[in-house]
Coordinates of C-alpha atoms and ligand atoms in Angstrom, one line a residue:
M1 CA 7.8 -29.0 -17.1
V2 CA 10.2 -26.0 -18.6
I3 CA 8.3 -22.8 -17.8
K4 CA 8.2 -21.7 -21.5
K5 CA 5.3 -19.3 -21.6
V6 CA 3.4 -17.3 -18.4
C7 CA 0.3 -15.4 -18.0
C8 CA -1.0 -13.3 -15.3
I9 CA -4.2 -12.0 -14.6
G10 CA -4.3 -8.6 -13.3
A11 CA -1.9 -5.9 -14.7
G12 CA -1.8 -4.0 -11.3
Y13 CA 0.6 -2.7 -8.8
V14 CA 1.4 -6.2 -8.0
G15 CA 0.9 -8.4 -11.7
G16 CA 2.7 -5.6 -13.9
P17 CA 5.5 -4.9 -11.7
T18 CA 6.2 -8.7 -11.0
C19 CA 5.6 -9.8 -14.5
T20 CA 7.9 -6.9 -15.6
V21 CA 10.8 -8.2 -13.5
I22 CA 10.3 -12.1 -14.3
A23 CA 10.4 -11.1 -18.3
Y24 CA 13.7 -9.0 -17.7
K25 CA 14.9 -11.6 -16.2
C26 CA 14.2 -14.7 -17.7
P27 CA 14.4 -13.7 -21.7
E28 CA 13.2 -17.2 -22.8
V29 CA 10.2 -17.4 -20.8
T30 CA 7.0 -15.1 -23.0
V31 CA 5.5 -13.1 -20.1
T32 CA 1.7 -12.0 -21.2
V33 CA 0.2 -9.6 -18.6
V34 CA -4.0 -9.5 -19.2
D35 CA -6.8 -7.6 -17.4
L36 CA -10.0 -7.0 -17.9
S37 CA -9.5 -3.3 -18.1
Q38 CA -8.9 -1.9 -21.9
E39 CA -7.5 1.4 -20.5
R40 CA -5.2 -0.3 -18.0
I41 CA -3.7 -2.4 -20.9
D42 CA -3.6 0.7 -23.4
Q43 CA -1.3 2.3 -20.7
W44 CA 1.1 -0.1 -20.5
N45 CA 0.9 0.1 -24.0
S46 CA 1.4 3.5 -24.4
E47 CA 4.0 4.6 -27.2
D48 CA 5.3 7.3 -24.9
F49 CA 5.3 4.4 -22.0
N50 CA 2.6 6.3 -19.7
L51 CA 2.0 3.6 -17.4
P52 CA -0.8 3.0 -15.2
I53 CA 1.3 3.2 -12.1
Y54 CA 4.2 5.1 -10.9
E55 CA 7.5 3.4 -9.6
P56 CA 10.7 4.4 -9.8
S57 CA 12.6 2.5 -12.3
L58 CA 9.3 0.6 -13.9
V59 CA 9.6 2.3 -16.9
E60 CA 13.2 1.7 -17.8
V61 CA 12.3 -2.1 -17.5
V62 CA 9.6 -1.7 -19.5
K63 CA 11.0 -0.5 -21.9
E64 CA 13.9 -2.9 -22.4
C65 CA 10.9 -5.7 -22.3
R66 CA 7.8 -5.0 -23.9
G67 CA 7.4 -6.6 -27.1
R68 CA 10.1 -8.6 -26.5
N69 CA 9.0 -11.4 -24.4
L70 CA 6.9 -9.1 -22.7
F71 CA 3.2 -8.4 -23.6
F72 CA 0.2 -6.8 -22.3
S73 CA -3.3 -7.5 -23.5
T74 CA -6.9 -7.8 -22.8
D75 CA -7.2 -11.1 -24.8
I76 CA -7.5 -13.4 -21.2
D77 CA -8.6 -16.5 -23.1
T78 CA -5.5 -16.5 -25.6
A79 CA -3.1 -15.9 -22.9
I80 CA -4.5 -18.5 -20.5
Q81 CA -4.8 -21.0 -23.3
E82 CA -1.0 -20.7 -24.2
A83 CA 0.4 -20.3 -20.9
D84 CA 2.3 -22.9 -18.6
L85 CA 2.0 -21.4 -15.5
I86 CA -1.0 -18.6 -14.8
F87 CA -0.3 -16.0 -12.0
I88 CA -4.0 -14.8 -10.4
S89 CA -2.8 -11.2 -9.4
V90 CA -6.4 -9.6 -9.3
N91 CA -7.4 -7.5 -6.1
T92 CA -8.8 -8.8 -2.9
P93 CA -10.4 -5.6 -1.4
T94 CA -12.2 -5.7 2.2
K95 CA -15.9 -6.7 1.5
T96 CA -17.9 -3.2 1.7
F97 CA -21.8 -5.6 2.1
G98 CA -22.8 -8.9 3.8
L99 CA -21.2 -11.6 5.2
G100 CA -17.9 -10.5 6.8
K101 CA -18.7 -7.0 5.7
G102 CA -15.5 -4.5 6.8
R103 CA -13.2 -7.5 7.5
A104 CA -13.2 -10.5 5.1
P105 CA -11.6 -9.9 1.9
D106 CA -13.8 -10.1 -1.3
L107 CA -12.5 -13.2 -3.1
K108 CA -14.9 -12.7 -6.1
Y109 CA -12.1 -11.5 -8.6
I110 CA -10.2 -14.8 -7.9
E111 CA -13.4 -16.6 -8.1
N112 CA -14.0 -15.4 -11.5
A113 CA -10.1 -15.7 -12.5
S114 CA -10.2 -19.2 -11.9
R115 CA -13.6 -20.0 -13.3
R116 CA -12.3 -18.7 -16.7
I117 CA -9.1 -20.7 -16.3
A118 CA -11.4 -24.0 -16.0
K119 CA -13.5 -23.0 -18.9
I120 CA -10.5 -22.0 -21.5
A121 CA -7.9 -24.3 -20.7
D122 CA -7.0 -27.6 -22.3
T123 CA -3.8 -28.5 -21.4
D124 CA -1.7 -28.9 -18.1
K125 CA -1.8 -25.7 -15.9
I126 CA -0.3 -24.6 -12.6
V127 CA -2.1 -21.8 -11.1
V128 CA -0.2 -19.5 -9.0
E129 CA -2.0 -17.1 -5.9
K130 CA -0.6 -14.2 -6.3
S131 CA -3.0 -11.9 -4.6
T132 CA -3.2 -11.7 -0.8
V133 CA -5.8 -14.5 -0.2
P134 CA -7.2 -15.7 3.3
V135 CA -5.7 -19.2 4.4
R136 CA -7.2 -22.2 2.6
A137 CA -8.0 -20.2 -0.3
A138 CA -5.8 -22.2 -2.5
E139 CA -8.4 -25.2 -1.7
S140 CA -11.2 -23.2 -3.2
I141 CA -9.5 -22.6 -6.6
Q142 CA -8.5 -26.1 -7.0
R143 CA -11.8 -27.3 -6.5
I144 CA -13.3 -25.0 -9.4
L145 CA -11.0 -25.7 -11.5
Q146 CA -11.4 -29.6 -10.7
A147 CA -15.1 -29.3 -10.9
N148 CA -14.7 -27.9 -14.9
N149 CA -11.9 -30.2 -15.4
K150 CA -11.8 -31.5 -19.1
P151 CA -10.0 -35.1 -19.5
G152 CA -6.6 -34.8 -19.9
C153 CA -5.8 -31.7 -18.2
S154 CA -4.8 -31.2 -14.9
F155 CA -4.4 -28.2 -12.6
E156 CA -1.7 -27.9 -9.7
V157 CA -2.3 -24.9 -7.5
L158 CA 0.6 -22.8 -5.8
S159 CA 0.5 -20.1 -3.3
N160 CA 3.7 -17.5 -4.1
P161 CA 2.3 -14.2 -2.3
E162 CA 4.3 -11.1 -3.1
F163 CA 6.6 -9.1 -0.4
L164 CA 7.4 -5.7 -2.5
A165 CA 6.5 -2.4 -1.2
E166 CA 5.2 0.2 -3.3
G167 CA 7.9 2.6 -4.3
T168 CA 10.3 0.0 -4.2
A169 CA 8.6 -2.5 -5.9
I170 CA 11.6 -3.1 -8.9
R171 CA 14.5 -2.7 -6.2
D172 CA 12.4 -5.7 -4.3
L173 CA 11.8 -7.8 -6.9
L174 CA 15.2 -8.1 -8.0
N175 CA 16.6 -8.5 -4.9
P176 CA 13.8 -10.1 -2.4
D177 CA 14.3 -11.0 1.3
R178 CA 12.8 -14.2 0.4
V179 CA 10.6 -15.7 -2.3
L180 CA 7.9 -18.2 -0.9
I181 CA 6.1 -21.1 -2.5
G182 CA 3.7 -22.9 -1.0
G183 CA 2.3 -26.0 -2.7
D184 CA 0.9 -29.6 -2.1
E185 CA 3.2 -31.8 -0.1
T186 CA 2.6 -35.1 -3.2
P187 CA 4.6 -35.5 -5.9
R188 CA 2.8 -33.6 -8.4
G189 CA 2.8 -30.7 -6.0
R190 CA 6.4 -30.7 -5.2
R191 CA 7.2 -30.9 -8.9
A192 CA 5.1 -27.5 -9.4
M193 CA 7.3 -26.1 -6.9
E194 CA 10.3 -26.5 -8.3
D195 CA 9.1 -25.6 -12.0
L196 CA 8.3 -22.2 -10.8
A197 CA 11.2 -21.9 -8.6
C198 CA 13.2 -22.8 -11.7
V199 CA 11.9 -19.3 -13.2
Y200 CA 12.5 -17.5 -10.0
E201 CA 16.5 -19.1 -10.0
N202 CA 17.3 -17.3 -13.2
W203 CA 18.0 -14.5 -10.7
I204 CA 17.8 -15.4 -7.2
P205 CA 19.7 -17.7 -5.2
R206 CA 18.3 -21.1 -4.5
K207 CA 18.8 -20.6 -0.2
K208 CA 16.5 -17.6 -0.5
I209 CA 13.5 -19.8 -2.4
I210 CA 11.5 -21.1 0.6
L211 CA 9.1 -24.3 -0.1
T212 CA 6.4 -24.8 2.2
N213 CA 2.7 -26.2 2.3
T214 CA 0.0 -24.4 0.8
W215 CA -1.2 -23.2 4.0
S216 CA 1.6 -22.2 5.7
S217 CA 2.7 -20.0 2.6
E218 CA -0.4 -18.1 2.5
L219 CA -0.7 -17.6 6.6
S220 CA 3.0 -16.1 6.1
K221 CA 1.6 -13.3 4.0
L222 CA -1.0 -12.5 6.2
A223 CA 1.5 -12.9 8.8
G224 CA 4.4 -11.0 7.6
N225 CA 2.1 -7.8 6.8
A226 CA 0.4 -8.3 10.2
F227 CA 4.1 -7.9 12.0
L228 CA 5.3 -5.1 10.2
A229 CA 1.7 -3.3 11.2
Q230 CA 2.3 -4.1 14.4
R231 CA 5.6 -2.5 15.0
I232 CA 4.8 1.1 13.1
S233 CA 1.5 1.1 15.9
S234 CA 3.6 -0.4 18.4
I235 CA 5.9 2.9 17.8
N236 CA 3.0 5.4 17.2
A237 CA 1.5 4.2 20.8
M238 CA 5.0 4.9 22.2
S239 CA 4.8 8.5 20.3
A240 CA 1.3 9.3 21.9
I241 CA 3.3 8.5 25.7
C242 CA 6.0 10.5 24.1
E243 CA 3.4 13.7 23.4
A244 CA 2.5 13.7 26.6
T245 CA 5.8 13.2 28.7
G246 CA 8.1 15.2 26.8
A247 CA 10.4 12.2 25.2
D248 CA 11.1 12.1 21.6
V249 CA 10.1 9.3 19.8
A250 CA 12.9 9.3 17.1
E251 CA 15.1 8.7 20.0
V252 CA 13.2 6.2 21.7
A253 CA 12.8 3.9 18.2
H254 CA 16.8 4.4 17.7
A255 CA 17.5 3.0 21.3
V256 CA 14.9 0.4 20.5
G257 CA 16.1 -0.4 17.3
T258 CA 19.7 -0.8 18.3
D259 CA 18.8 -4.1 20.1
S260 CA 19.7 -6.3 17.4
R261 CA 16.5 -8.5 18.2
I262 CA 14.7 -5.8 17.3
G263 CA 16.0 -4.0 14.4
P264 CA 15.7 -0.6 13.3
K265 CA 13.2 -1.0 10.3
F266 CA 9.5 -0.1 10.6
L267 CA 10.2 2.0 13.6
Q268 CA 9.5 5.4 12.1
A269 CA 6.3 7.4 13.8
S270 CA 3.4 8.7 11.9
L271 CA 0.2 10.0 11.1
G272 CA -0.4 6.5 10.5
F273 CA 0.4 3.8 8.2
G274 CA -1.8 3.5 4.9
G275 CA -2.0 1.4 1.8
S276 CA -4.0 -1.3 0.3
C277 CA -2.5 -3.8 2.0
F278 CA -1.7 -3.4 5.5
Q279 CA -5.2 -2.8 7.3
K280 CA -7.1 -5.2 4.5
D281 CA -4.6 -8.1 5.3
V282 CA -4.7 -7.6 9.5
L283 CA -8.8 -7.5 8.8
N284 CA -8.5 -10.3 6.9
L285 CA -6.3 -12.4 9.6
V286 CA -9.3 -11.0 12.4
Y287 CA -11.6 -12.5 10.6
L288 CA -9.8 -15.5 10.0
C289 CA -9.4 -16.0 13.9
E290 CA -13.3 -14.9 14.7
A291 CA -14.2 -17.9 12.3
L292 CA -12.0 -20.1 13.7
N293 CA -13.4 -19.3 17.4
L294 CA -10.4 -17.5 18.7
P295 CA -11.6 -14.1 19.7
E296 CA -8.9 -13.3 21.8
V297 CA -6.4 -14.0 19.2
A298 CA -8.8 -11.9 16.7
A299 CA -8.9 -9.0 19.3
Y300 CA -5.2 -9.1 19.4
W301 CA -4.9 -8.0 16.0
H302 CA -7.9 -6.0 15.4
Q303 CA -6.2 -3.6 18.3
V304 CA -3.3 -2.9 15.6
I305 CA -6.2 -1.2 13.5
A306 CA -7.5 0.4 16.4
M307 CA -4.5 1.9 17.2
N308 CA -3.7 3.3 13.3
D309 CA -7.1 4.7 13.5
L310 CA -6.4 6.1 16.8
Q311 CA -3.3 7.9 15.9
R312 CA -4.9 9.8 12.7
R313 CA -7.4 10.9 14.6
R314 CA -5.0 12.3 17.4
F315 CA -3.1 13.7 14.3
A316 CA -5.9 15.7 13.4
N317 CA -7.1 16.8 17.2
K318 CA -3.7 18.6 17.4
I319 CA -4.0 20.5 14.5
I320 CA -7.8 21.7 15.6
S321 CA -6.7 22.4 19.0
S322 CA -2.9 24.0 17.8
L323 CA -5.3 26.6 15.7
F324 CA -7.3 27.7 18.9
N325 CA -9.9 24.6 18.7
T326 CA -11.5 25.6 15.0
V327 CA -10.8 25.5 11.4
T328 CA -14.1 26.4 10.2
D329 CA -13.5 28.4 7.6
K330 CA -9.8 28.3 8.0
K331 CA -7.6 27.3 5.2
I332 CA -5.1 24.3 5.3
A333 CA -2.6 22.8 3.0
I334 CA -2.3 19.2 2.8
L335 CA 1.2 18.4 1.4
G336 CA 1.2 14.8 0.1
F337 CA -1.9 12.5 -0.8
A338 CA 0.0 9.5 -1.2
F339 CA -0.1 6.6 1.2
K340 CA 3.7 6.8 1.1
K341 CA 6.5 8.2 -1.1
D342 CA 7.6 7.3 -4.5
T343 CA 3.8 5.8 -5.6
G344 CA 0.9 7.4 -7.1
D345 CA -1.3 5.3 -4.9
T346 CA -3.7 6.4 -2.4
R347 CA -5.6 3.3 -1.4
E348 CA -6.5 3.9 2.2
S349 CA -4.2 6.6 2.9
S350 CA -3.9 8.4 6.2
S351 CA -4.5 11.8 4.0
I352 CA -7.8 10.8 2.9
Y353 CA -8.9 10.3 7.1
L354 CA -6.9 13.3 7.7
C355 CA -8.9 15.4 5.0
K356 CA -12.3 13.7 6.1
F357 CA -11.7 15.2 9.6
L358 CA -10.6 18.4 9.0
M359 CA -13.9 18.7 6.1
E360 CA -16.2 17.5 9.3
E361 CA -15.2 20.8 10.8
G362 CA -15.7 23.1 8.1
A363 CA -11.7 23.6 7.2
H364 CA -10.9 24.8 3.4
L365 CA -8.2 22.0 1.9
N366 CA -5.6 23.2 -0.3
I367 CA -4.2 19.8 -1.5
Y368 CA -0.5 19.1 -3.7
D369 CA 0.9 15.9 -4.3
P370 CA 3.6 15.4 -7.0
Q371 CA 2.4 11.8 -8.5
V372 CA -1.6 11.8 -7.4
V373 CA -3.8 13.0 -10.5
P374 CA -6.8 15.6 -9.0
Q375 CA -9.3 13.4 -10.4
Q376 CA -8.0 10.6 -8.0
I377 CA -8.0 12.7 -4.7
L378 CA -11.3 14.1 -5.7
S379 CA -12.5 10.4 -5.9
E380 CA -11.0 9.5 -2.7
L381 CA -12.5 12.2 -0.9
K382 CA -16.3 11.5 -2.5
Y383 CA -16.1 8.2 -1.0
P384 CA -19.5 8.2 0.9
S385 CA -17.6 6.8 3.9
I386 CA -15.4 9.8 3.6
C387 CA -17.8 12.5 2.6
D388 CA -21.5 12.2 2.3
D389 CA -21.9 15.4 0.1
P390 CA -19.8 15.5 -3.0
K391 CA -20.9 18.9 -3.2
K392 CA -19.1 19.9 0.1
V393 CA -15.9 18.4 -1.1
D394 CA -16.2 20.6 -4.4
R395 CA -16.7 23.8 -2.2
L396 CA -14.1 22.8 0.7
V397 CA -11.3 21.4 -1.3
T398 CA -8.9 22.6 -4.3
I399 CA -5.9 20.9 -5.9
F400 CA -2.5 22.9 -6.5
K401 CA -0.1 21.9 -8.5
S402 CA 2.9 23.6 -6.9
P403 CA 3.0 23.4 -2.9
Y404 CA 4.0 27.0 -3.2
E405 CA 0.7 27.8 -4.6
A406 CA -1.1 25.4 -2.0
I407 CA 0.6 27.0 0.7
K408 CA -0.2 30.5 0.1
D409 CA -2.6 32.7 2.2
T410 CA -3.1 29.6 4.5
H411 CA -3.4 29.4 8.6
A412 CA -1.1 26.2 8.2
F413 CA 0.3 23.1 6.0
V414 CA 0.2 19.9 7.0
I415 CA 2.6 17.2 5.5
C416 CA 1.2 14.1 4.8
T417 CA 3.5 12.0 2.8
E418 CA 7.5 11.9 3.3
W419 CA 8.0 12.9 -0.3
D420 CA 11.4 14.4 -0.8
E421 CA 10.7 17.6 -2.6
F422 CA 9.3 18.8 1.3
V423 CA 12.3 18.7 2.6
T424 CA 13.6 21.1 0.7
L425 CA 11.4 23.7 0.0
D426 CA 12.0 27.1 0.6
Y427 CA 10.1 27.4 3.9
Q428 CA 11.2 31.4 4.2
T429 CA 9.4 32.0 1.5
I430 CA 6.5 30.0 2.5
Y431 CA 6.4 31.3 5.9
N432 CA 6.1 34.9 4.4
S433 CA 3.4 33.8 2.2
M434 CA 1.1 32.5 4.8
L435 CA -1.8 34.0 7.5
K436 CA 0.1 34.7 10.8
P437 CA 0.7 33.1 13.3
A438 CA 1.9 30.5 10.9
F439 CA 1.6 27.0 12.0
A440 CA 3.4 23.6 10.3
F441 CA 2.2 20.0 11.0
D442 CA 5.3 17.6 10.3
G443 CA 3.3 14.1 10.5
R444 CA 6.1 12.7 8.8
R445 CA 8.9 14.1 10.7
V446 CA 10.8 15.0 7.7
L447 CA 11.4 19.1 8.8
D448 CA 13.7 20.4 10.4
H449 CA 11.8 21.4 13.4
D450 CA 14.4 24.0 15.1
N451 CA 14.9 26.0 11.4
M452 CA 11.5 25.9 11.6
Q453 CA 10.9 27.8 14.8
Q454 CA 13.6 30.0 13.8
I455 CA 11.9 31.1 10.8
G456 CA 9.1 31.6 13.2
F457 CA 6.6 28.7 12.3
H458 CA 4.5 27.0 15.2
I459 CA 5.5 23.5 14.8
E460 CA 3.6 20.3 15.8
T461 CA 5.1 16.9 14.9
V462 CA 4.1 13.1 15.9
G463 CA 5.8 12.2 19.0
K464 CA 7.5 15.0 20.2
R465 CA 6.0 18.0 22.0
R466 CA 7.8 21.0 19.9
N467 CA 6.1 23.8 22.4
M468 CA 6.9 23.1 25.6
K469 CA 5.5 26.9 26.8
G470 CA 4.1 27.8 23.7
L471 CA 0.8 27.9 22.7
N472 CA -0.5 25.0 24.3
G473 CA 0.9 25.5 27.8
Y474 CA 2.5 22.2 28.1
T475 CA 3.1 20.9 31.4
P476 CA 5.1 17.8 31.5
V477 CA 3.2 14.7 33.1
T478 CA 4.8 13.9 36.6
P479 CA 3.9 9.9 37.6
Ligands
UDX501 C1 -2.6 -7.1 -5.3 C2 -2.7 -8.1 -4.5 O1 -3.4 -8.9 -5.7 C3 -4.1 -7.8 -3.5 O2 -4.4 -9.1 -3.2 C4 -3.0 -7.1 -2.7 O3 -3.8 -7.2 -1.2 C5 -2.8 -6.0 -3.0 O4 -2.3 -5.9 -4.5 P1 -3.0 -4.8 -6.8 O5 -2.0 -5.5 -8.0 O6 -2.7 -3.9 -6.1 O7 -3.6 -6.2 -6.2 O8 -4.6 -4.4 -7.5 P2 -4.9 -3.4 -8.7 O9 -3.9 -2.4 -8.7 O10 -6.1 -3.0 -8.4 O11 -4.8 -4.5 -9.8 C6 -6.0 -5.4 -9.8 C7 -6.0 -5.5 -11.4 O12 -6.8 -7.0 -12.1 C8 -6.9 -4.3 -12.1 O13 -6.0 -3.9 -13.1 C9 -8.1 -5.2 -12.4 O14 -8.8 -4.1 -13.9 C10 -7.9 -6.3 -12.6 N1 -8.4 -7.5 -13.0 C11 -9.7 -7.5 -11.9 C12 -8.9 -8.3 -13.8 O15 -8.5 -8.3 -14.8 N2 -9.7 -9.0 -13.6 C13 -11.0 -9.1 -12.6 O16 -11.5 -10.4 -12.5 C14 -10.6 -8.5 -11.6
UDX502 C1 3.6 -3.5 2.1 C2 4.8 -4.2 3.0 O1 6.1 -3.9 3.0 C3 4.8 -5.7 1.6 O2 6.3 -6.3 1.8 C4 3.4 -6.2 1.6 O3 3.9 -6.9 -0.2 C5 2.7 -5.1 0.9 O4 2.7 -4.2 2.2 P1 3.4 -1.2 0.8 O5 2.2 -1.1 2.1 O6 3.9 -1.6 -0.6 O7 3.9 -2.6 1.6 O8 4.2 -0.2 2.1 P2 5.2 0.0 3.0 O9 6.5 0.9 3.2 O10 5.2 -1.3 4.2 O11 4.4 0.8 4.0 C6 2.8 0.9 4.1 C7 2.7 2.3 5.1 O12 3.2 2.2 6.4 C8 2.8 3.6 4.6 O13 1.6 4.1 4.7 C9 4.2 3.5 5.1 O14 4.5 5.5 5.3 C10 3.9 3.1 6.8 N1 5.3 3.5 7.4 C11 5.9 2.4 7.3 C12 5.0 4.2 8.7 O15 4.5 4.8 9.3 N2 6.1 4.0 9.3 C13 7.3 3.1 8.8 O16 8.3 3.0 9.7 C14 7.1 2.5 8.0

């Protein structure tokens, strides 16, 4: 089958950019992205291109394709009916109740999408899992589709995980390290994999397109994210040792990363990783191992999450202890709420947890982020597991439109997201506007610490002890 019409269920961070790039690179393919949310679709269709997600270069590519061969709609049934190939890109959050609570992914949206396809489709379809799913989810999708099969209509289910990172989504989609397609090892399965591969071959060299069996493809996505998260937890574990000994984690990361077998990427110590994927996918892997009766393997991967939790807690403790062991009624500015720069996404952002710990101590927080809307910040902080009393959030949190205004008259500011603009702020003016002693906490290691100290700041960061003989009375630990 030559794929002429593609439908994507789910117009989120994955479905939206992925299908935009497919439409951009395959002008002869019609791509329709559908979603249950009218509001989201209206944003994708907005005249002023006020898109629901912020991604560098996304607007430019949408401008080029929308209305040409890229369409956004809530008419899910028509899009399913007309498509040769359907991507399922709905969200798969970690379950918050019931069996597997806190670990297993919630597959209800995937199941709903599969049932809808089974009900509506009356011609052959290739159904592609784009969402991250547990290993063997394709089997469940296939069973749902088959159980509702109409005569003369068959379905082939493929796994085609997405490896884009937010903030660099368009770049990653245009030039991926690889495209992974998993399918059944049958002639029909093979043909479906080739059909999908042909779509990608419009812009991706064939040697970068990897074909595997379905379970390898599903597991590779979890494994990829688990390995990346593990690297960050490993360097963050080293940062704790650095802070206790006088070593500098940046120097350690550089020295370690120059070994070509290890490589330099994903060795940036921070206040902990965030994002919708790492924690969810590692927990998904842990749950899978437990279900497979592999408790030691589960415990091994779970430690990646435990280390991340510890890193967030350690950083909050550093702030509290530096501020003379109390932040109650003190004003602290939080710079950055997104889980990384160049995105407005806040899911599992470490900023949320830092704010939680500081609110528990009664600190007043002035929050600034260049991309996250105030409503989003407040709804994250009012989530019951973060703060049990929404009124407390209203009392303690103020959101600002300028970093200078946010920091004015505070005891301390904390860099939580590595936005480029934080590097070039006028820190002398900022210092002058703060209460003294003025504290700066660099959770992303983006500031010039010597310069900050010269200005007069008491500066603390991750993985390096700044104030050898300062307020904390540092004495190196000798073995
Ligand atoms: C993706 C993946 O699909 C997920 O598995 C991965 O781990 C993280 O990234 P993402 O695109 O980030 O999810 O999710 P989100 O931005 O929430 O978008 C999902 C969209 O699907 C939403 O717009 C939601 O309205 C839509 N949806 C959900 C449907 O259209 N139908 C449903 O039944 C459920
Ligand atoms: C990740 C994977 O990179 C991507 O392949 C997958 O498809 C989805 O999950 P994403 O979560 O969007 O992408 O961003 P990523 O760049 O991986 O960053 C995740 C978190 O780790 C961020 O909070 C980031 O700040 C943090 N991080 C990253 C570090 O703390 N140190 C690093 O060295 C790298």
